[in-house]
PDB file of C-alpha atoms in Angstrom:
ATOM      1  CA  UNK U 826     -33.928 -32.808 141.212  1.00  0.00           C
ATOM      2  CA  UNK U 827     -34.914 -30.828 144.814  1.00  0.00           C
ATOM      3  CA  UNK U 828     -36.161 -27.577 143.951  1.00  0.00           C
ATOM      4  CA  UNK U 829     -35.442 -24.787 146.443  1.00  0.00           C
ATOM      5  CA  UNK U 830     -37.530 -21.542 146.334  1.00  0.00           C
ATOM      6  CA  UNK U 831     -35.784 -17.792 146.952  1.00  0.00           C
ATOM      7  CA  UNK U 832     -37.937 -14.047 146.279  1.00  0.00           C
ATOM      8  CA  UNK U 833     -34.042 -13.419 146.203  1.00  0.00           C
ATOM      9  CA  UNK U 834     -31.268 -14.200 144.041  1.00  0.00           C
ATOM     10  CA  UNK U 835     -28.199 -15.333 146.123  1.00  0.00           C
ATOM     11  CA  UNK U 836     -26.205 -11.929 143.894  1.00  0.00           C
ATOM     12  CA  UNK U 837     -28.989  -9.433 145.711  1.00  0.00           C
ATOM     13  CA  UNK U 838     -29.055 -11.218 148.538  1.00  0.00           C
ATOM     14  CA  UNK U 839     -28.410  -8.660 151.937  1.00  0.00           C
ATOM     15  CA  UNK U 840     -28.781  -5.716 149.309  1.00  0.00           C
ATOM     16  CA  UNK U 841     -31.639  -2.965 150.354  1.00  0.00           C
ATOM     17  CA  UNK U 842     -32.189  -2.459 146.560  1.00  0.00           C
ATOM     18  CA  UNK U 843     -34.322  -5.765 145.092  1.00  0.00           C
ATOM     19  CA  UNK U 844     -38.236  -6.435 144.987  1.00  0.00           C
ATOM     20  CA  UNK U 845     -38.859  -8.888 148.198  1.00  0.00           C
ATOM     21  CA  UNK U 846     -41.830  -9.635 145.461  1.00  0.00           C
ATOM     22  CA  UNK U 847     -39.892 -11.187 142.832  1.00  0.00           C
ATOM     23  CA  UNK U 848     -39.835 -15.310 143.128  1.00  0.00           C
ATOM     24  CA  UNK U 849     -36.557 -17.104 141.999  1.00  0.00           C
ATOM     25  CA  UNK U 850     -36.595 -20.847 141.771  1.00  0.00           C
ATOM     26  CA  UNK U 851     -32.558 -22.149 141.984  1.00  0.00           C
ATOM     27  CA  UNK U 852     -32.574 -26.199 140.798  1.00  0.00           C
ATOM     28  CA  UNK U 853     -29.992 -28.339 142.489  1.00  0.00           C
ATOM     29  CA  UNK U 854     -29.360 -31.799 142.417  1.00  0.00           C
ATOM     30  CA  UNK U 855     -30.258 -34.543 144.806  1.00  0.00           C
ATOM     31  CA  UNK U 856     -27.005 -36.291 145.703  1.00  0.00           C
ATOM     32  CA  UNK U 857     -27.888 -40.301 145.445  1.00  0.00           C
ATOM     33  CA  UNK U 858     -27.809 -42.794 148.244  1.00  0.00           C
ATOM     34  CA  UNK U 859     -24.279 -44.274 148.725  1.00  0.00           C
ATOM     35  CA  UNK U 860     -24.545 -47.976 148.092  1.00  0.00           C
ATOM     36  CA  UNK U 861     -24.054 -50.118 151.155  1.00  0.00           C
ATOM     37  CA  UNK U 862     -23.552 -53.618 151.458  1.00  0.00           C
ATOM     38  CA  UNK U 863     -26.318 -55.395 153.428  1.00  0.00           C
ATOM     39  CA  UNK U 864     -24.235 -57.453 155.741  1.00  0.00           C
ATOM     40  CA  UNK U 865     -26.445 -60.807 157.424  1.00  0.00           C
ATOM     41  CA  UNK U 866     -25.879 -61.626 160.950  1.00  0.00           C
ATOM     42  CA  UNK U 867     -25.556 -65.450 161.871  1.00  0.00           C
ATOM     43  CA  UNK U 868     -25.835 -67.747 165.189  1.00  0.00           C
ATOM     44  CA  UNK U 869     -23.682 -70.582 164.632  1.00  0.00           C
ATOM     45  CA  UNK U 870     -21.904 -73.057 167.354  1.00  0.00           C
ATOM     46  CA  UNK U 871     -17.969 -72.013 167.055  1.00  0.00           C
ATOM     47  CA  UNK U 872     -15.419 -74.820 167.743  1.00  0.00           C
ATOM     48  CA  UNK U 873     -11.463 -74.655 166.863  1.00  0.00           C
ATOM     49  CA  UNK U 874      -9.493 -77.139 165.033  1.00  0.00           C
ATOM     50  CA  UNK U 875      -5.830 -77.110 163.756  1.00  0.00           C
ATOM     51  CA  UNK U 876      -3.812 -78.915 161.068  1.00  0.00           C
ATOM     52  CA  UNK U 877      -2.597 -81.696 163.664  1.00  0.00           C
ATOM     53  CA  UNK U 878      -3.657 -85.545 163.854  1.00  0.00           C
ATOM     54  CA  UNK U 879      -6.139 -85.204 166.826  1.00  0.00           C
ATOM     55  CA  UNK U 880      -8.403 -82.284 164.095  1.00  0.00           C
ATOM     56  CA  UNK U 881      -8.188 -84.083 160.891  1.00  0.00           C
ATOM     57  CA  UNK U 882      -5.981 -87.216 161.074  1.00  0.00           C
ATOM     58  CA  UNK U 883      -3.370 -86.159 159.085  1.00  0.00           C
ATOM     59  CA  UNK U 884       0.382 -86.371 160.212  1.00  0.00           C
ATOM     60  CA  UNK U 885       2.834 -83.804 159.032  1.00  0.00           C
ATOM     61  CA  UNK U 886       4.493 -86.143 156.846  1.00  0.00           C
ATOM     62  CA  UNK U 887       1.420 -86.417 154.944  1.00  0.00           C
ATOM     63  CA  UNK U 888       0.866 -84.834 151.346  1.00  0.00           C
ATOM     64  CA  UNK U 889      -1.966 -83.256 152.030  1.00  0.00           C
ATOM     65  CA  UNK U 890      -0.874 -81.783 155.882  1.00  0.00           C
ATOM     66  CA  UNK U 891      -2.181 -78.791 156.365  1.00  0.00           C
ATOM     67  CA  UNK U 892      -3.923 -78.286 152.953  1.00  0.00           C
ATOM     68  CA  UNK U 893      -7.788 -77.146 153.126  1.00  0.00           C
ATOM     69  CA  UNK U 894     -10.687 -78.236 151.354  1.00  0.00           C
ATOM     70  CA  UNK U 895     -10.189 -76.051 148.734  1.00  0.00           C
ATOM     71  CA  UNK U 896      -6.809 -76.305 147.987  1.00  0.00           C
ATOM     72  CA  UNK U 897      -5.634 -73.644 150.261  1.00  0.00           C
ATOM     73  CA  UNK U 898      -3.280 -73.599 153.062  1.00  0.00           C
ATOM     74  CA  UNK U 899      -4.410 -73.075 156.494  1.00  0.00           C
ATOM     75  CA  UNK U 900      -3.573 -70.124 158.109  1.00  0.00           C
ATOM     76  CA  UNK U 901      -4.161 -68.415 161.455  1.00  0.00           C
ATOM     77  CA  UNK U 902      -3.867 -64.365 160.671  1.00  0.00           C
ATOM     78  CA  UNK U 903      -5.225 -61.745 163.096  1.00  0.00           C
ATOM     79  CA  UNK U 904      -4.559 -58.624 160.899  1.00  0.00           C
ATOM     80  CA  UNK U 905      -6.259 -59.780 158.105  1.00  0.00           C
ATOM     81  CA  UNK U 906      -7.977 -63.515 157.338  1.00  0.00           C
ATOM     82  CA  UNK U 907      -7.613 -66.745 158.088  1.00  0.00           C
ATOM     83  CA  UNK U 908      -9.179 -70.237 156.958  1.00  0.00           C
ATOM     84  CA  UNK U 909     -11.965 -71.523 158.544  1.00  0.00           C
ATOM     85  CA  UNK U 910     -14.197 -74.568 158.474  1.00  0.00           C
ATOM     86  CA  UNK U 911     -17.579 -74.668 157.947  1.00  0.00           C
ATOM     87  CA  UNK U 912     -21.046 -77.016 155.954  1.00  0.00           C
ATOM     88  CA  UNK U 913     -20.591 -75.995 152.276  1.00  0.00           C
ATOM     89  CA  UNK U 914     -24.487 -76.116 152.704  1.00  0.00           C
ATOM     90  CA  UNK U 915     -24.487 -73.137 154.814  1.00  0.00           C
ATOM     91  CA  UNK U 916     -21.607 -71.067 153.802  1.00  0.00           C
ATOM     92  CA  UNK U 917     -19.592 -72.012 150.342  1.00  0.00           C
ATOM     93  CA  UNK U 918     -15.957 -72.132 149.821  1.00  0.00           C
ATOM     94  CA  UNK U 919     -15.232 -68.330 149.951  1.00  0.00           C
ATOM     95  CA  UNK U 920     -17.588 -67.028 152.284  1.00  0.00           C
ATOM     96  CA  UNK U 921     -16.202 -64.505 154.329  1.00  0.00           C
ATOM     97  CA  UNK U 922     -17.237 -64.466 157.932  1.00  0.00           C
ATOM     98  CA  UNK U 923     -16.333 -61.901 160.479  1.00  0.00           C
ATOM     99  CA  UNK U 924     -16.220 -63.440 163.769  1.00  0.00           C
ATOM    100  CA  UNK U 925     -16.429 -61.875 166.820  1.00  0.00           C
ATOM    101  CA  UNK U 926     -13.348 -62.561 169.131  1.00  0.00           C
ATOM    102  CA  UNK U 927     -11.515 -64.191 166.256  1.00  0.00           C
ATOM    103  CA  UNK U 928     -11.470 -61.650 163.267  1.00  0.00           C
ATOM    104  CA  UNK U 929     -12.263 -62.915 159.783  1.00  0.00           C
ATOM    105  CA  UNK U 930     -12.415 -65.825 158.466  1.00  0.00           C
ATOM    106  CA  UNK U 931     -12.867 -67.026 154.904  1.00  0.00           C
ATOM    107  CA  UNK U 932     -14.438 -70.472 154.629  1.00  0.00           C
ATOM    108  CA  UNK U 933     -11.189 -73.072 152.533  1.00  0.00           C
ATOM    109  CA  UNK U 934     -12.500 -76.094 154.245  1.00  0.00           C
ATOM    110  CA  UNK U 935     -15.629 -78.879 155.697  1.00  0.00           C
ATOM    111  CA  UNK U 936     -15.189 -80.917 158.532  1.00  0.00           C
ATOM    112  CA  UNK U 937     -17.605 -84.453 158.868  1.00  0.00           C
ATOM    113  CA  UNK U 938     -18.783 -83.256 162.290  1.00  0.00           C
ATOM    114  CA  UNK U 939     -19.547 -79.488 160.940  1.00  0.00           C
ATOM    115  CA  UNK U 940     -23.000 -79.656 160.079  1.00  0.00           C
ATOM    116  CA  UNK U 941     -25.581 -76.774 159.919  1.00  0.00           C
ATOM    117  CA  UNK U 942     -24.662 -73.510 161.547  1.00  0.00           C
ATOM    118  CA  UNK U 943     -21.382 -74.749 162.845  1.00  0.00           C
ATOM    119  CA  UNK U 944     -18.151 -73.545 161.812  1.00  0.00           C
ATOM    120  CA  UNK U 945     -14.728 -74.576 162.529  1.00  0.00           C
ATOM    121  CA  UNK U 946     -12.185 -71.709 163.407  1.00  0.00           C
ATOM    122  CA  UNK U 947      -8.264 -72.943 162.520  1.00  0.00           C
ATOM    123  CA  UNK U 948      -5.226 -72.221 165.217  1.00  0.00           C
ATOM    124  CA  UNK U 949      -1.905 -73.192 164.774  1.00  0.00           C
ATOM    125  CA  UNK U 950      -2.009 -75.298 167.857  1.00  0.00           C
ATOM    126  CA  UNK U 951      -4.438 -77.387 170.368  1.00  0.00           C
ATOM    127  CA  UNK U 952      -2.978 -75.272 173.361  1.00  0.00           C
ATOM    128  CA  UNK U 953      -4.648 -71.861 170.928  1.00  0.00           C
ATOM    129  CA  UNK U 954      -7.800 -73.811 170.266  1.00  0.00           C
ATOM    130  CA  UNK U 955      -8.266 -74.120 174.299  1.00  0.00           C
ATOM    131  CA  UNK U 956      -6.743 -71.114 175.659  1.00  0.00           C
ATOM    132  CA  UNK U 957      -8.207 -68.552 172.631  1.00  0.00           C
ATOM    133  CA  UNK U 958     -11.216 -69.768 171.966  1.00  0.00           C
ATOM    134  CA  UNK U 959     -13.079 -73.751 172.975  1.00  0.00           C
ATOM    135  CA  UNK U 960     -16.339 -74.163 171.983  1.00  0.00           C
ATOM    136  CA  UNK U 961     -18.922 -70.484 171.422  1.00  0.00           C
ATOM    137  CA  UNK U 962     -21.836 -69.565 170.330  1.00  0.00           C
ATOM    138  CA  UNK U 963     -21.668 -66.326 168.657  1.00  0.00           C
ATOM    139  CA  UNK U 964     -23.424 -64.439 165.936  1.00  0.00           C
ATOM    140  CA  UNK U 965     -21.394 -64.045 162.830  1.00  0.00           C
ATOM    141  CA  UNK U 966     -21.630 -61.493 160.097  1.00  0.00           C
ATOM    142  CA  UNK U 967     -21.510 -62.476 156.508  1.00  0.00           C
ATOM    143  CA  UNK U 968     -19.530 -60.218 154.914  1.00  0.00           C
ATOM    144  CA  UNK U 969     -19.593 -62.016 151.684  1.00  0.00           C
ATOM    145  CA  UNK U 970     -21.018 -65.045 150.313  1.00  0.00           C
ATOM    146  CA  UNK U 971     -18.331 -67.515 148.877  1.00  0.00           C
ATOM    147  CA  UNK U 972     -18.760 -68.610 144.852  1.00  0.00           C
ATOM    148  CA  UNK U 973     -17.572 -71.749 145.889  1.00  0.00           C
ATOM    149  CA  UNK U 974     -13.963 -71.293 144.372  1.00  0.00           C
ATOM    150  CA  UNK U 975     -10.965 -69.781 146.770  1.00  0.00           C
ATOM    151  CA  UNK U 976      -7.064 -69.943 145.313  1.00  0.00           C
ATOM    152  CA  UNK U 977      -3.757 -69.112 146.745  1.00  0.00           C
ATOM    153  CA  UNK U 978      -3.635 -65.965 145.184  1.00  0.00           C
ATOM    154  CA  UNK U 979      -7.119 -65.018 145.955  1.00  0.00           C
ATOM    155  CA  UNK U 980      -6.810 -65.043 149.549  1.00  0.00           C
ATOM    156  CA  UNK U 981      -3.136 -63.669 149.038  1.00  0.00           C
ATOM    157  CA  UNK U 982      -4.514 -60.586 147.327  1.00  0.00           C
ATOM    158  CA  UNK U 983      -7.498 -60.598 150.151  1.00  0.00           C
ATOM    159  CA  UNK U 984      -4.546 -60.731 152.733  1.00  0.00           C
ATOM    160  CA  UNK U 985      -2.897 -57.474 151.262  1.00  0.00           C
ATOM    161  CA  UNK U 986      -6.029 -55.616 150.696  1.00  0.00           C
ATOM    162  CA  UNK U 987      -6.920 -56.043 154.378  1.00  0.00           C
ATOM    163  CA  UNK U 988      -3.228 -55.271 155.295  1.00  0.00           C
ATOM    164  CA  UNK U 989      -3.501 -51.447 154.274  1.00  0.00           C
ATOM    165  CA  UNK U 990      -7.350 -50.858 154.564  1.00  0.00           C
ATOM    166  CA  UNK U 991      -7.863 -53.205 158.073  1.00  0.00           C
ATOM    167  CA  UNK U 992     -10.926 -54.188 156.544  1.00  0.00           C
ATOM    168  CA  UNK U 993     -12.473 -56.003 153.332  1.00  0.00           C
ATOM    169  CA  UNK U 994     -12.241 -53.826 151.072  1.00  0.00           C
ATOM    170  CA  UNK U 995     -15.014 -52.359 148.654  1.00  0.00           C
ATOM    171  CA  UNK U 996     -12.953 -52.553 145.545  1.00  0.00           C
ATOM    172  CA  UNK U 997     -13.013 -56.570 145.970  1.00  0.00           C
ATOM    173  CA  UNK U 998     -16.794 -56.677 146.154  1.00  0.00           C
ATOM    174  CA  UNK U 999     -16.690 -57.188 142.942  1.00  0.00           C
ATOM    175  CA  UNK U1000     -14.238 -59.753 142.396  1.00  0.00           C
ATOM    176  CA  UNK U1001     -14.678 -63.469 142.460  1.00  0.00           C
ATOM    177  CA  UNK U1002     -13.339 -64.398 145.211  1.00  0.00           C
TER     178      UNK U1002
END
């Protein structure tokens, strides 16, 4: 509680009729401190990779083309989020990243030559990987720290939340995602 002292009450206020003697203490309440999210920044090594042979050794007609880590599909998705690779050391399945010059990224999958503070940023195709991005350095932000678990319909419902609100939104702070 902030107290704020007045000789006048707010009613008498501009009046040429009250006692300027007369001390009037009016109690308010102190409004609390939003909550905010304390969001780390990162330097990691930034490479691209993409669902093809020459990233992961997998042809299309394999089972398991295409399919992340975690069970996810990859997907490249500038509006909202897309899969990226990363050390499950560093950042768990479900960490979402926002990277500069790419958007964000939620971690679905590991790599054998991603080790440390390196993460792997998936494009739909080599000519992407080159053209939109090669090899950075950049400093991440980690917008939330994975649980180690990421489903179809988790990033699905991550997808449409970030649809309307362009962002992550504060209602899924909370959720296990």
């Amino acid at each position: 509680m902030e107290a704020r002292f007045s000789r006048t009450p707010a009613y008498l206020q501009n009046r040429d009729f009250h006692n300027r003697n007369t001390l009037h203490i009016q109690k308010t309440e102190a409004k609390p401190e939003p909550k905010k999210k304390t969001v780390k920044t990162v330097k990691v090594l930034a490479t691209g990779y993409t669902a093809g042979y020459e990233s992961t050794g997998k042809k299309p007609s394999h089972p398991q083309y295409g399919i992340t880590f975690s069970g996810v599909k990859v997907r490249r998705d500038k509006d909202t989020v897309s899969t990226i690779a990363a050390d499950l050391k560093v950042f768990p399945i479900g960490t979402i990243l926002y990277i500069p010059g790419y958007g964000y990224g939620v971690v679905a999958d590991k790599g054998s030559a991603i080790k440390g503070k390196k993460i792997d940023l998936y494009f739909d195709t080599t000519k992407q990987v080159y053209k939109e991005w090669g090899k950075k350095e950049v400093e991440v932000q980690i917008v939330r720290e994975g649980t180690g678990k990421l489903t179809e319909a988790m990033l699905k419902e991550l997808g449409k939340a970030m649809e309307v609100s362009k962002e992550i939104p504060e209602d899924l702070w909370d959720k296990a995602i």
